[in-house]
Short mmCIF file of C-alpha atoms and ligand atoms in Angstrom, two decimals:
data_model
loop_
_atom_site.label_atom_id
_atom_site.label_comp_id
_atom_site.label_asym_id
_atom_site.label_seq_id
_atom_site.Cartn_x
_atom_site.Cartn_y
_atom_site.Cartn_z
CA MET A 737 -2.73 12.16 -11.93
CA ARG A 738 -4.49 8.83 -11.10
CA LEU A 739 -2.05 6.55 -10.08
CA VAL A 740 -2.04 2.90 -8.51
CA LEU A 741 1.20 1.90 -6.76
CA VAL A 742 1.80 -1.64 -6.79
CA GLY A 743 4.68 -3.95 -5.15
CA PRO A 744 5.38 -6.67 -2.69
CA PRO A 745 4.63 -6.05 1.00
CA GLY A 746 7.89 -3.90 2.23
CA ALA A 747 8.67 -2.38 -0.89
CA GLY A 748 7.89 0.82 0.73
CA LYS A 749 4.58 1.48 -1.17
CA GLY A 750 3.13 3.39 1.98
CA THR A 751 6.34 5.74 2.33
CA GLN A 752 6.70 6.47 -1.15
CA ALA A 753 2.86 7.17 -1.62
CA GLN A 754 3.18 9.89 1.32
CA PHE A 755 5.75 11.62 -0.75
CA LEU A 756 4.17 11.32 -4.09
CA ALA A 757 0.62 12.45 -2.99
CA SER A 758 2.17 15.61 -1.66
CA HIS A 759 4.32 16.11 -4.68
CA TYR A 760 0.86 15.75 -7.38
CA SER A 761 -1.36 17.33 -4.54
CA ILE A 762 -3.68 14.18 -4.68
CA PRO A 763 -5.09 12.19 -1.80
CA HIS A 764 -3.28 8.86 -0.67
CA ILE A 765 -5.84 5.99 -0.54
CA SER A 766 -4.34 3.13 1.06
CA THR A 767 -6.89 0.09 1.62
CA GLY A 768 -4.66 -1.15 4.40
CA ASP A 769 -4.65 2.07 6.27
CA ILE A 770 -8.52 2.30 5.85
CA PHE A 771 -8.87 -1.34 7.50
CA ARG A 772 -6.57 -0.49 10.18
CA ALA A 773 -8.53 2.59 11.24
CA ASN A 774 -11.87 0.72 11.13
CA LEU A 775 -9.92 -1.94 13.16
CA LYS A 776 -8.87 0.40 15.80
CA ASP A 777 -12.48 2.17 15.60
CA GLY A 778 -14.10 -1.12 16.13
CA THR A 779 -16.43 -0.79 13.46
CA ALA A 780 -18.08 -3.72 11.47
CA LEU A 781 -15.83 -3.34 8.52
CA GLY A 782 -12.98 -3.59 11.04
CA ILE A 783 -14.37 -6.55 12.52
CA GLN A 784 -15.14 -8.36 9.32
CA ALA A 785 -11.33 -7.64 7.90
CA LYS A 786 -9.40 -8.59 11.06
CA GLY A 787 -9.00 -12.37 10.71
CA PHE A 788 -7.91 -12.17 7.30
CA MET A 789 -5.44 -9.23 8.15
CA ASP A 790 -3.80 -11.13 11.16
CA ARG A 791 -3.43 -14.04 8.84
CA GLY A 792 -1.83 -12.14 5.91
CA GLU A 793 -4.82 -13.21 3.62
CA LEU A 794 -6.64 -10.81 1.39
CA VAL A 795 -9.95 -9.46 2.77
CA PRO A 796 -12.78 -10.48 0.51
CA ASP A 797 -13.36 -8.56 -2.62
CA SER A 798 -16.93 -8.09 -2.04
CA VAL A 799 -15.88 -6.00 1.27
CA THR A 800 -12.71 -4.42 -0.22
CA ASN A 801 -14.40 -3.26 -3.65
CA GLU A 802 -17.27 -1.79 -1.84
CA MET A 803 -14.85 0.29 0.45
CA VAL A 804 -12.81 1.42 -2.60
CA ARG A 805 -16.07 2.25 -4.53
CA ASP A 806 -17.18 4.50 -1.65
CA ARG A 807 -13.98 6.15 -1.27
CA LEU A 808 -13.78 7.12 -4.82
CA THR A 809 -17.10 8.84 -4.81
CA LYS A 810 -15.40 11.40 -2.06
CA ASP A 811 -15.29 15.07 -3.79
CA ASP A 812 -11.44 15.47 -2.99
CA LEU A 813 -10.59 13.68 -6.10
CA SER A 814 -10.36 16.62 -8.86
CA ASN A 815 -6.67 16.26 -9.16
CA GLY A 816 -6.75 12.71 -9.16
CA PHE A 817 -5.52 10.13 -6.51
CA LEU A 818 -3.03 7.55 -5.38
CA LEU A 819 -4.12 4.10 -4.67
CA ASP A 820 -1.85 1.94 -2.50
CA GLY A 821 -2.66 -1.52 -1.73
CA PHE A 822 -5.49 -1.66 -4.28
CA PRO A 823 -6.14 -3.50 -6.50
CA ARG A 824 -4.48 -6.64 -5.18
CA ASN A 825 -5.85 -9.22 -7.77
CA VAL A 826 -7.09 -9.05 -11.35
CA ALA A 827 -10.77 -9.15 -10.13
CA GLN A 828 -10.21 -5.96 -8.33
CA ALA A 829 -8.29 -4.49 -11.19
CA GLU A 830 -11.22 -5.10 -13.34
CA VAL A 831 -13.62 -3.73 -10.74
CA LEU A 832 -11.47 -0.46 -10.72
CA ARG A 833 -11.18 -0.32 -14.37
CA ALA A 834 -15.04 -0.30 -14.50
CA ILE A 835 -15.34 2.10 -11.98
CA LEU A 836 -13.13 4.56 -13.63
CA ALA A 837 -14.56 4.03 -17.01
CA GLU A 838 -18.14 4.73 -15.62
CA ARG A 839 -16.72 8.37 -14.49
CA LYS A 840 -14.56 8.72 -17.90
CA THR A 841 -11.41 8.91 -15.36
CA PRO A 842 -9.11 6.18 -16.36
CA LEU A 843 -5.65 5.41 -14.62
CA SER A 844 -2.87 7.53 -15.95
CA ALA A 845 -0.13 5.00 -14.83
CA VAL A 846 0.57 2.06 -12.54
CA LEU A 847 3.98 2.21 -10.87
CA GLU A 848 5.58 -0.88 -9.78
CA LEU A 849 8.02 -0.73 -6.73
CA ALA A 850 10.41 -3.55 -7.46
CA VAL A 851 12.61 -5.27 -4.71
CA ASP A 852 13.96 -8.63 -3.82
CA THR A 853 12.46 -10.91 -1.38
CA ALA A 854 15.53 -11.18 1.21
CA GLU A 855 15.50 -7.42 1.35
CA ILE A 856 11.74 -7.49 1.94
CA ILE A 857 11.94 -9.62 4.91
CA LEU A 858 14.68 -7.70 6.61
CA ARG A 859 12.55 -4.39 6.06
CA LEU A 860 9.24 -6.02 7.30
CA SER A 861 10.35 -7.88 10.33
CA GLY A 862 12.26 -5.00 11.84
CA ARG A 863 9.34 -2.54 11.31
CA ARG A 864 7.69 -0.87 14.12
CA VAL A 865 4.79 1.71 14.17
CA CYS A 866 3.92 4.37 16.54
CA ARG A 867 0.48 3.63 18.02
CA ASN A 868 -0.15 7.18 18.73
CA CYS A 869 0.95 9.12 15.52
CA GLY A 870 1.55 6.23 12.98
CA LYS A 871 4.92 7.24 12.09
CA VAL A 872 6.91 3.94 10.79
CA TRP A 873 10.43 3.24 12.33
CA HIS A 874 12.88 0.30 11.81
CA VAL A 875 15.21 -1.50 14.39
CA GLU A 876 18.12 -1.20 12.30
CA PHE A 877 17.65 1.25 9.36
CA ASP A 878 15.65 4.08 11.06
CA LYS A 879 16.04 3.82 14.75
CA PRO A 880 14.37 5.89 17.36
CA ALA A 881 16.44 7.02 20.26
CA ASP A 882 14.55 4.73 22.64
CA PRO A 883 13.41 1.28 21.00
CA THR A 884 10.30 1.31 22.57
CA LYS A 885 9.19 4.93 21.81
CA CYS A 886 8.46 7.22 18.98
CA ASP A 887 11.03 10.11 18.84
CA ILE A 888 8.45 12.48 17.49
CA CYS A 889 5.36 12.04 20.06
CA GLN A 890 6.66 9.57 22.58
CA GLY A 891 3.99 7.28 21.59
CA GLU A 892 4.49 3.60 22.20
CA LEU A 893 5.92 1.47 19.22
CA TYR A 894 4.40 -1.71 18.11
CA GLN A 895 5.05 -4.63 15.80
CA ARG A 896 2.01 -5.02 13.29
CA GLU A 897 0.72 -8.53 13.74
CA ASP A 898 1.18 -9.20 10.15
CA ASP A 899 4.82 -8.04 10.27
CA LYS A 900 5.59 -11.25 12.41
CA GLU A 901 7.85 -13.57 10.35
CA GLU A 902 5.27 -16.56 9.87
CA VAL A 903 2.70 -13.94 8.41
CA ILE A 904 5.32 -12.08 6.33
CA THR A 905 5.98 -15.51 4.42
CA ARG A 906 2.14 -15.83 3.96
CA ARG A 907 1.79 -12.39 2.66
CA LEU A 908 4.56 -12.94 0.20
CA GLU A 909 2.87 -16.18 -1.06
CA VAL A 910 -0.33 -14.33 -1.30
CA TYR A 911 1.51 -11.64 -3.21
CA GLN A 912 2.93 -14.00 -5.57
CA GLU A 913 -0.29 -15.95 -6.34
CA GLN A 914 -2.99 -13.26 -6.42
CA THR A 915 -1.31 -9.84 -6.83
CA ALA A 916 1.85 -10.34 -9.25
CA PRO A 917 -0.76 -11.22 -12.07
CA ILE A 918 -2.00 -7.58 -11.99
CA ILE A 919 1.27 -6.54 -13.32
CA ALA A 920 0.99 -8.38 -16.53
CA PHE A 921 -2.81 -6.91 -16.70
CA TYR A 922 -1.39 -3.77 -16.25
CA ARG A 923 1.31 -4.05 -19.04
CA THR A 924 -1.02 -5.27 -21.34
CA GLU A 925 -3.08 -2.25 -20.71
CA GLY A 926 -0.06 -0.02 -21.66
CA LEU A 927 0.00 1.49 -18.01
CA LEU A 928 2.70 -0.20 -16.33
CA ILE A 929 5.99 1.60 -15.21
CA THR A 930 8.42 -0.49 -13.14
CA ILE A 931 11.39 1.43 -10.77
CA SER A 932 13.85 -0.30 -8.44
CA ALA A 933 12.68 0.29 -5.04
CA THR A 934 16.23 -0.02 -3.25
CA GLY A 935 18.41 2.68 -2.38
CA SER A 936 17.48 5.67 -0.07
CA VAL A 937 13.95 6.90 0.36
CA SER A 938 14.61 10.27 -1.29
CA ASP A 939 16.32 8.53 -4.33
CA ILE A 940 13.27 6.31 -5.04
CA THR A 941 10.91 9.21 -4.68
CA GLU A 942 13.09 11.09 -7.28
CA ARG A 943 13.19 7.88 -9.75
CA ALA A 944 9.31 7.65 -9.44
CA ILE A 945 8.76 11.33 -10.35
CA THR A 946 11.19 11.00 -13.32
CA ALA A 947 9.64 8.03 -14.45
CA LEU A 948 5.96 9.48 -14.08
CA SER A 949 7.03 12.76 -15.87
CA ARG A 950 6.65 10.76 -19.02
CA VAL A 951 2.79 10.22 -18.11
CA GLN A 952 1.48 14.03 -17.54
P1 AMP B 517 -1.15 -3.31 3.82
O1 AMP B 517 -1.15 -2.08 4.80
O2 AMP B 517 -1.59 -2.87 2.29
O3 AMP B 517 -0.33 -4.28 3.57
O4 AMP B 517 -2.53 -4.08 3.81
C1 AMP B 517 -2.70 -4.84 5.21
C2 AMP B 517 -3.89 -5.92 5.18
O5 AMP B 517 -4.93 -5.26 4.71
C3 AMP B 517 -3.44 -6.96 3.98
O6 AMP B 517 -2.64 -8.01 4.13
C4 AMP B 517 -4.97 -7.47 3.73
O7 AMP B 517 -5.17 -8.33 4.72
C5 AMP B 517 -5.67 -6.21 3.78
N1 AMP B 517 -5.92 -5.62 2.60
C6 AMP B 517 -5.32 -4.41 2.29
N2 AMP B 517 -5.48 -4.09 0.83
C7 AMP B 517 -6.34 -5.09 0.32
C8 AMP B 517 -6.98 -5.36 -0.79
N3 AMP B 517 -6.91 -4.60 -1.84
N4 AMP B 517 -7.62 -6.49 -0.96
C9 AMP B 517 -7.82 -7.25 0.23
N5 AMP B 517 -7.28 -7.28 1.20
C10 AMP B 517 -6.49 -6.07 1.48
#
């Protein structure tokens, strides 16, 4: 199963990706997570990406494409992979198609998580992340007992710089302008499957697995 997950910020791509990756026994490759890990470790890649990420802009394709190309050469992809957060524009989609064509391992499907803008703003502005274990909480929908600490590991919770309201607005604009066109691209390729991403996390996972069962 070689999958791309696409949808606006706050659609729940990261959450669904974890469940789907475990269901299909494939690695979850999140470009946002790779950038954040690099940022945390203070690598050159992290330093290059930081300004773009803090502003809610896309990191330049030259940087992102090389990072993905490199990740796709690792030897843990025999069952496939789930890409989350890549591609984010048509140029990246074309690069991905070329990388996979070289290896004769084309995508199986592109799953679009559809959710409306008002819901996205609610979800993202209330999102808090554990600095220690990375678990994602929500100030209203998934509260820890102590609003400042992770229930699981007692780590400190923080708000991602790009989950602040002014940055969310910019990320949504960037999504509409740059990422939404890949939906038409993949529809034309006959790869697009769209599901609604509202409701409980488990309902959405079930919807996704049902929709994807037509692919295998
Ligand atoms: P995410 O966690 O997927 O929302 O990504 C967080 C941030 O990382 C984005 O707002 C971008 O700044 C950067 N990023 C992640 N994936 C990409 C990509 N495919 N192309 C460019 N920038 C990206």
